[in-house]
């Protein structure tokens, strides 16, 4: 009598980095959303700390120096560019925290983890679409971060249109590719 033996636990599931890149498991995808939200939250926290440092005293102190360092200007021009840079930080912080931290954590992370468990489903519907929806987030975050460093209004960098991107800040004075990158990001 002959016996056929197979390796224990080998069911053709990917392991290592392929487990997450090609995952159709709702828990793995939910975990990736949560880790992404933590990473984006750290970037947003840095932007928030910079904004709070500027607001700790009246006037403009830190962004004036940062603008003179980045743009190479001085005097009134550096103050105006520092104010625009502050608006760029506010815009980046708001968009990042809403669209790249809160929504991925709540909808993507907790939604992927808990909805299938609550309804008794073995997985999410359309698991590959679920995976590609996560993998579209990192390039989108890259576009938002790029929008902070490319040409915006005349003589300045970044989109300073406010986190809601409502007029008038988003329509007047925001030429250049910075606004385009921010719009494509969202």
PDB file of C-alpha atoms in Angstrom:
ATOM      1  CA  UNK A   1       0.000   0.000   0.000  1.00  0.00           C
ATOM      2  CA  UNK A   2       1.472   3.398  -0.957  1.00  0.00           C
ATOM      3  CA  UNK A   3       0.741   6.712   0.637  1.00  0.00           C
ATOM      4  CA  UNK A   4       0.957  10.087  -1.034  1.00  0.00           C
ATOM      5  CA  UNK A   5       2.185  12.765   1.292  1.00  0.00           C
ATOM      6  CA  UNK A   6       1.932  16.506   0.775  1.00  0.00           C
ATOM      7  CA  UNK A   7       3.566  19.373   2.568  1.00  0.00           C
ATOM      8  CA  UNK A   8       1.529  20.502   5.527  1.00  0.00           C
ATOM      9  CA  UNK A   9       0.025  23.955   5.192  1.00  0.00           C
ATOM     10  CA  UNK A  10       0.936  24.405   1.519  1.00  0.00           C
ATOM     11  CA  UNK A  11      -2.323  25.440  -0.099  1.00  0.00           C
ATOM     12  CA  UNK A  12      -0.898  27.683  -2.802  1.00  0.00           C
ATOM     13  CA  UNK A  13      -1.301  30.876  -0.786  1.00  0.00           C
ATOM     14  CA  UNK A  14       1.386  33.468  -1.426  1.00  0.00           C
ATOM     15  CA  UNK A  15       3.794  34.244   1.383  1.00  0.00           C
ATOM     16  CA  UNK A  16       6.156  37.102   2.144  1.00  0.00           C
ATOM     17  CA  UNK A  17       5.661  40.310   0.193  1.00  0.00           C
ATOM     18  CA  UNK A  18       3.431  38.553  -2.363  1.00  0.00           C
ATOM     19  CA  UNK A  19       0.921  37.912   0.419  1.00  0.00           C
ATOM     20  CA  UNK A  20       0.114  41.624   0.481  1.00  0.00           C
ATOM     21  CA  UNK A  21       0.724  42.662  -3.136  1.00  0.00           C
ATOM     22  CA  UNK A  22      -1.510  39.936  -4.593  1.00  0.00           C
ATOM     23  CA  UNK A  23      -3.822  39.560  -1.619  1.00  0.00           C
ATOM     24  CA  UNK A  24      -7.508  38.790  -1.926  1.00  0.00           C
ATOM     25  CA  UNK A  25      -7.879  38.305   1.832  1.00  0.00           C
ATOM     26  CA  UNK A  26      -9.964  41.066   3.387  1.00  0.00           C
ATOM     27  CA  UNK A  27      -7.947  41.026   6.607  1.00  0.00           C
ATOM     28  CA  UNK A  28      -4.627  41.506   4.801  1.00  0.00           C
ATOM     29  CA  UNK A  29      -6.044  44.359   2.733  1.00  0.00           C
ATOM     30  CA  UNK A  30      -7.557  45.941   5.847  1.00  0.00           C
ATOM     31  CA  UNK A  31      -4.178  45.701   7.566  1.00  0.00           C
ATOM     32  CA  UNK A  32      -2.492  47.416   4.613  1.00  0.00           C
ATOM     33  CA  UNK A  33      -5.065  50.231   4.784  1.00  0.00           C
ATOM     34  CA  UNK A  34      -4.401  50.687   8.501  1.00  0.00           C
ATOM     35  CA  UNK A  35      -0.616  50.779   8.083  1.00  0.00           C
ATOM     36  CA  UNK A  36      -0.976  53.238   5.200  1.00  0.00           C
ATOM     37  CA  UNK A  37      -3.220  55.442   7.351  1.00  0.00           C
ATOM     38  CA  UNK A  38      -0.612  55.438  10.130  1.00  0.00           C
ATOM     39  CA  UNK A  39       2.127  56.408   7.672  1.00  0.00           C
ATOM     40  CA  UNK A  40       0.015  59.207   6.165  1.00  0.00           C
ATOM     41  CA  UNK A  41      -0.940  60.334   9.667  1.00  0.00           C
ATOM     42  CA  UNK A  42       2.741  60.736  10.560  1.00  0.00           C
ATOM     43  CA  UNK A  43       3.303  62.969   7.531  1.00  0.00           C
ATOM     44  CA  UNK A  44       0.163  64.942   8.401  1.00  0.00           C
ATOM     45  CA  UNK A  45       1.346  65.273  12.008  1.00  0.00           C
ATOM     46  CA  UNK A  46       4.622  66.754  10.795  1.00  0.00           C
ATOM     47  CA  UNK A  47       2.733  69.333   8.739  1.00  0.00           C
ATOM     48  CA  UNK A  48       0.535  70.070  11.759  1.00  0.00           C
ATOM     49  CA  UNK A  49       3.545  70.589  14.022  1.00  0.00           C
ATOM     50  CA  UNK A  50       5.031  73.036  11.527  1.00  0.00           C
ATOM     51  CA  UNK A  51       1.762  74.964  11.354  1.00  0.00           C
ATOM     52  CA  UNK A  52       1.435  75.054  15.146  1.00  0.00           C
ATOM     53  CA  UNK A  53       5.000  76.292  15.502  1.00  0.00           C
ATOM     54  CA  UNK A  54       4.099  79.177  13.206  1.00  0.00           C
ATOM     55  CA  UNK A  55       0.938  79.970  15.162  1.00  0.00           C
ATOM     56  CA  UNK A  56       2.509  79.945  18.624  1.00  0.00           C
ATOM     57  CA  UNK A  57       3.237  83.687  18.388  1.00  0.00           C
ATOM     58  CA  UNK A  58       1.709  86.558  16.411  1.00  0.00           C
ATOM     59  CA  UNK A  59       3.249  87.394  13.064  1.00  0.00           C
ATOM     60  CA  UNK A  60       5.197  85.169  10.742  1.00  0.00           C
ATOM     61  CA  UNK A  61       8.463  83.759  12.037  1.00  0.00           C
ATOM     62  CA  UNK A  62       9.307  80.251  10.796  1.00  0.00           C
ATOM     63  CA  UNK A  63       7.798  80.257   7.324  1.00  0.00           C
ATOM     64  CA  UNK A  64       9.470  83.614   6.605  1.00  0.00           C
ATOM     65  CA  UNK A  65      12.860  82.012   7.134  1.00  0.00           C
ATOM     66  CA  UNK A  66      11.865  78.831   5.346  1.00  0.00           C
ATOM     67  CA  UNK A  67      10.640  80.832   2.349  1.00  0.00           C
ATOM     68  CA  UNK A  68      13.843  82.859   2.218  1.00  0.00           C
ATOM     69  CA  UNK A  69      15.814  79.602   2.333  1.00  0.00           C
ATOM     70  CA  UNK A  70      13.754  77.879  -0.377  1.00  0.00           C
ATOM     71  CA  UNK A  71      13.044  80.821  -2.680  1.00  0.00           C
ATOM     72  CA  UNK A  72      16.180  82.838  -1.988  1.00  0.00           C
ATOM     73  CA  UNK A  73      14.250  86.018  -1.357  1.00  0.00           C
ATOM     74  CA  UNK A  74      14.270  88.507   1.467  1.00  0.00           C
ATOM     75  CA  UNK A  75      12.154  91.298   2.932  1.00  0.00           C
ATOM     76  CA  UNK A  76       8.517  91.654   1.918  1.00  0.00           C
ATOM     77  CA  UNK A  77       8.823  89.040  -0.830  1.00  0.00           C
ATOM     78  CA  UNK A  78       9.929  86.414   1.709  1.00  0.00           C
ATOM     79  CA  UNK A  79       7.014  87.322   3.982  1.00  0.00           C
ATOM     80  CA  UNK A  80       4.503  86.922   1.124  1.00  0.00           C
ATOM     81  CA  UNK A  81       6.085  83.654   0.045  1.00  0.00           C
ATOM     82  CA  UNK A  82       6.125  82.475   3.663  1.00  0.00           C
ATOM     83  CA  UNK A  83       2.400  83.161   3.910  1.00  0.00           C
ATOM     84  CA  UNK A  84       1.843  81.162   0.736  1.00  0.00           C
ATOM     85  CA  UNK A  85       4.002  78.358   2.111  1.00  0.00           C
ATOM     86  CA  UNK A  86       1.840  78.309   5.230  1.00  0.00           C
ATOM     87  CA  UNK A  87      -1.234  77.985   2.989  1.00  0.00           C
ATOM     88  CA  UNK A  88       0.499  75.101   1.171  1.00  0.00           C
ATOM     89  CA  UNK A  89       1.050  73.348   4.500  1.00  0.00           C
ATOM     90  CA  UNK A  90      -2.594  73.893   5.505  1.00  0.00           C
ATOM     91  CA  UNK A  91      -3.790  72.531   2.161  1.00  0.00           C
ATOM     92  CA  UNK A  92      -1.470  69.527   2.289  1.00  0.00           C
ATOM     93  CA  UNK A  93      -2.320  68.783   5.911  1.00  0.00           C
ATOM     94  CA  UNK A  94      -6.079  68.962   5.385  1.00  0.00           C
ATOM     95  CA  UNK A  95      -6.138  66.852   2.232  1.00  0.00           C
ATOM     96  CA  UNK A  96      -3.707  64.337   3.673  1.00  0.00           C
ATOM     97  CA  UNK A  97      -5.511  63.834   6.968  1.00  0.00           C
ATOM     98  CA  UNK A  98      -8.970  63.475   5.429  1.00  0.00           C
ATOM     99  CA  UNK A  99      -8.272  61.524   2.248  1.00  0.00           C
ATOM    100  CA  UNK A 100      -5.167  59.563   3.252  1.00  0.00           C
ATOM    101  CA  UNK A 101      -5.579  58.956   6.977  1.00  0.00           C
ATOM    102  CA  UNK A 102      -9.195  59.106   8.146  1.00  0.00           C
ATOM    103  CA  UNK A 103     -10.925  57.630   5.103  1.00  0.00           C
ATOM    104  CA  UNK A 104      -8.449  54.776   4.489  1.00  0.00           C
ATOM    105  CA  UNK A 105      -8.458  53.868   8.199  1.00  0.00           C
ATOM    106  CA  UNK A 106     -12.208  53.996   8.702  1.00  0.00           C
ATOM    107  CA  UNK A 107     -13.560  52.838   5.362  1.00  0.00           C
ATOM    108  CA  UNK A 108     -10.659  50.778   4.045  1.00  0.00           C
ATOM    109  CA  UNK A 109      -9.122  49.411   7.213  1.00  0.00           C
ATOM    110  CA  UNK A 110     -12.009  48.843   9.572  1.00  0.00           C
ATOM    111  CA  UNK A 111     -14.482  48.272   6.748  1.00  0.00           C
ATOM    112  CA  UNK A 112     -12.371  45.472   5.280  1.00  0.00           C
ATOM    113  CA  UNK A 113     -11.784  43.938   8.666  1.00  0.00           C
ATOM    114  CA  UNK A 114     -15.262  44.061  10.162  1.00  0.00           C
ATOM    115  CA  UNK A 115     -17.917  44.082   7.408  1.00  0.00           C
ATOM    116  CA  UNK A 116     -17.259  40.506   6.184  1.00  0.00           C
ATOM    117  CA  UNK A 117     -17.118  39.288   9.769  1.00  0.00           C
ATOM    118  CA  UNK A 118     -20.361  41.067  10.686  1.00  0.00           C
ATOM    119  CA  UNK A 119     -22.342  39.730   7.735  1.00  0.00           C
ATOM    120  CA  UNK A 120     -20.807  36.260   7.899  1.00  0.00           C
ATOM    121  CA  UNK A 121     -19.202  36.433   4.447  1.00  0.00           C
ATOM    122  CA  UNK A 122     -15.951  34.600   3.781  1.00  0.00           C
ATOM    123  CA  UNK A 123     -14.470  37.687   2.056  1.00  0.00           C
ATOM    124  CA  UNK A 124     -15.364  41.005   0.476  1.00  0.00           C
ATOM    125  CA  UNK A 125     -17.138  41.033  -2.846  1.00  0.00           C
ATOM    126  CA  UNK A 126     -14.688  41.562  -5.728  1.00  0.00           C
ATOM    127  CA  UNK A 127     -11.502  40.953  -3.724  1.00  0.00           C
ATOM    128  CA  UNK A 128      -9.110  41.891  -6.554  1.00  0.00           C
ATOM    129  CA  UNK A 129     -10.872  45.208  -7.021  1.00  0.00           C
ATOM    130  CA  UNK A 130     -10.566  45.681  -3.283  1.00  0.00           C
ATOM    131  CA  UNK A 131      -6.803  45.119  -3.560  1.00  0.00           C
ATOM    132  CA  UNK A 132      -6.305  47.467  -6.514  1.00  0.00           C
ATOM    133  CA  UNK A 133      -8.263  50.164  -4.697  1.00  0.00           C
ATOM    134  CA  UNK A 134      -5.625  50.045  -1.980  1.00  0.00           C
ATOM    135  CA  UNK A 135      -2.709  50.029  -4.408  1.00  0.00           C
ATOM    136  CA  UNK A 136      -4.011  53.192  -6.056  1.00  0.00           C
ATOM    137  CA  UNK A 137      -3.569  55.059  -2.752  1.00  0.00           C
ATOM    138  CA  UNK A 138       0.278  55.204  -2.591  1.00  0.00           C
ATOM    139  CA  UNK A 139       0.634  56.819  -6.050  1.00  0.00           C
ATOM    140  CA  UNK A 140      -2.156  59.211  -5.104  1.00  0.00           C
ATOM    141  CA  UNK A 141      -0.321  60.168  -1.912  1.00  0.00           C
ATOM    142  CA  UNK A 142       2.838  60.684  -3.972  1.00  0.00           C
ATOM    143  CA  UNK A 143       0.939  63.067  -6.272  1.00  0.00           C
ATOM    144  CA  UNK A 144      -0.297  65.064  -3.280  1.00  0.00           C
ATOM    145  CA  UNK A 145       3.202  65.319  -1.813  1.00  0.00           C
ATOM    146  CA  UNK A 146       4.597  66.301  -5.224  1.00  0.00           C
ATOM    147  CA  UNK A 147       1.967  69.044  -5.443  1.00  0.00           C
ATOM    148  CA  UNK A 148       3.591  70.722  -2.440  1.00  0.00           C
ATOM    149  CA  UNK A 149       6.946  71.065  -4.226  1.00  0.00           C
ATOM    150  CA  UNK A 150       6.156  71.919  -7.851  1.00  0.00           C
ATOM    151  CA  UNK A 151       5.483  75.323  -9.347  1.00  0.00           C
ATOM    152  CA  UNK A 152       2.278  76.976  -8.236  1.00  0.00           C
ATOM    153  CA  UNK A 153       1.497  80.681  -8.307  1.00  0.00           C
ATOM    154  CA  UNK A 154       4.059  83.062  -9.776  1.00  0.00           C
ATOM    155  CA  UNK A 155       7.276  82.845  -7.798  1.00  0.00           C
ATOM    156  CA  UNK A 156       6.031  80.206  -5.362  1.00  0.00           C
ATOM    157  CA  UNK A 157       5.712  76.452  -5.065  1.00  0.00           C
ATOM    158  CA  UNK A 158       2.805  74.271  -4.046  1.00  0.00           C
ATOM    159  CA  UNK A 159      -0.940  74.578  -4.045  1.00  0.00           C
ATOM    160  CA  UNK A 160      -2.188  76.914  -1.342  1.00  0.00           C
ATOM    161  CA  UNK A 161      -5.858  76.664  -2.201  1.00  0.00           C
ATOM    162  CA  UNK A 162      -7.074  75.463   1.180  1.00  0.00           C
ATOM    163  CA  UNK A 163      -7.977  71.893   2.063  1.00  0.00           C
ATOM    164  CA  UNK A 164     -11.485  72.214   0.608  1.00  0.00           C
ATOM    165  CA  UNK A 165     -10.149  73.465  -2.754  1.00  0.00           C
ATOM    166  CA  UNK A 166     -13.092  75.884  -2.947  1.00  0.00           C
ATOM    167  CA  UNK A 167     -12.874  79.203  -4.788  1.00  0.00           C
ATOM    168  CA  UNK A 168     -11.531  81.853  -4.532  1.00  0.00           C
ATOM    169  CA  UNK A 169      -8.186  80.392  -3.380  1.00  0.00           C
ATOM    170  CA  UNK A 170      -8.378  77.420  -5.721  1.00  0.00           C
ATOM    171  CA  UNK A 171      -9.350  79.395  -8.829  1.00  0.00           C
ATOM    172  CA  UNK A 172      -7.476  82.688  -8.563  1.00  0.00           C
ATOM    173  CA  UNK A 173      -3.740  82.638  -8.201  1.00  0.00           C
ATOM    174  CA  UNK A 174      -3.165  78.874  -8.516  1.00  0.00           C
ATOM    175  CA  UNK A 175      -1.716  78.424 -12.000  1.00  0.00           C
ATOM    176  CA  UNK A 176       0.946  75.868 -12.705  1.00  0.00           C
ATOM    177  CA  UNK A 177       1.078  72.114 -12.242  1.00  0.00           C
ATOM    178  CA  UNK A 178       0.736  72.169  -8.429  1.00  0.00           C
ATOM    179  CA  UNK A 179      -3.073  72.407  -8.529  1.00  0.00           C
ATOM    180  CA  UNK A 180      -3.177  69.773 -11.277  1.00  0.00           C
ATOM    181  CA  UNK A 181      -1.212  67.332  -9.138  1.00  0.00           C
ATOM    182  CA  UNK A 182      -3.464  67.982  -6.131  1.00  0.00           C
ATOM    183  CA  UNK A 183      -6.631  67.471  -8.193  1.00  0.00           C
ATOM    184  CA  UNK A 184      -5.266  64.261  -9.749  1.00  0.00           C
ATOM    185  CA  UNK A 185      -4.332  63.075  -6.273  1.00  0.00           C
ATOM    186  CA  UNK A 186      -7.849  63.400  -4.961  1.00  0.00           C
TER     187      UNK A 186
END
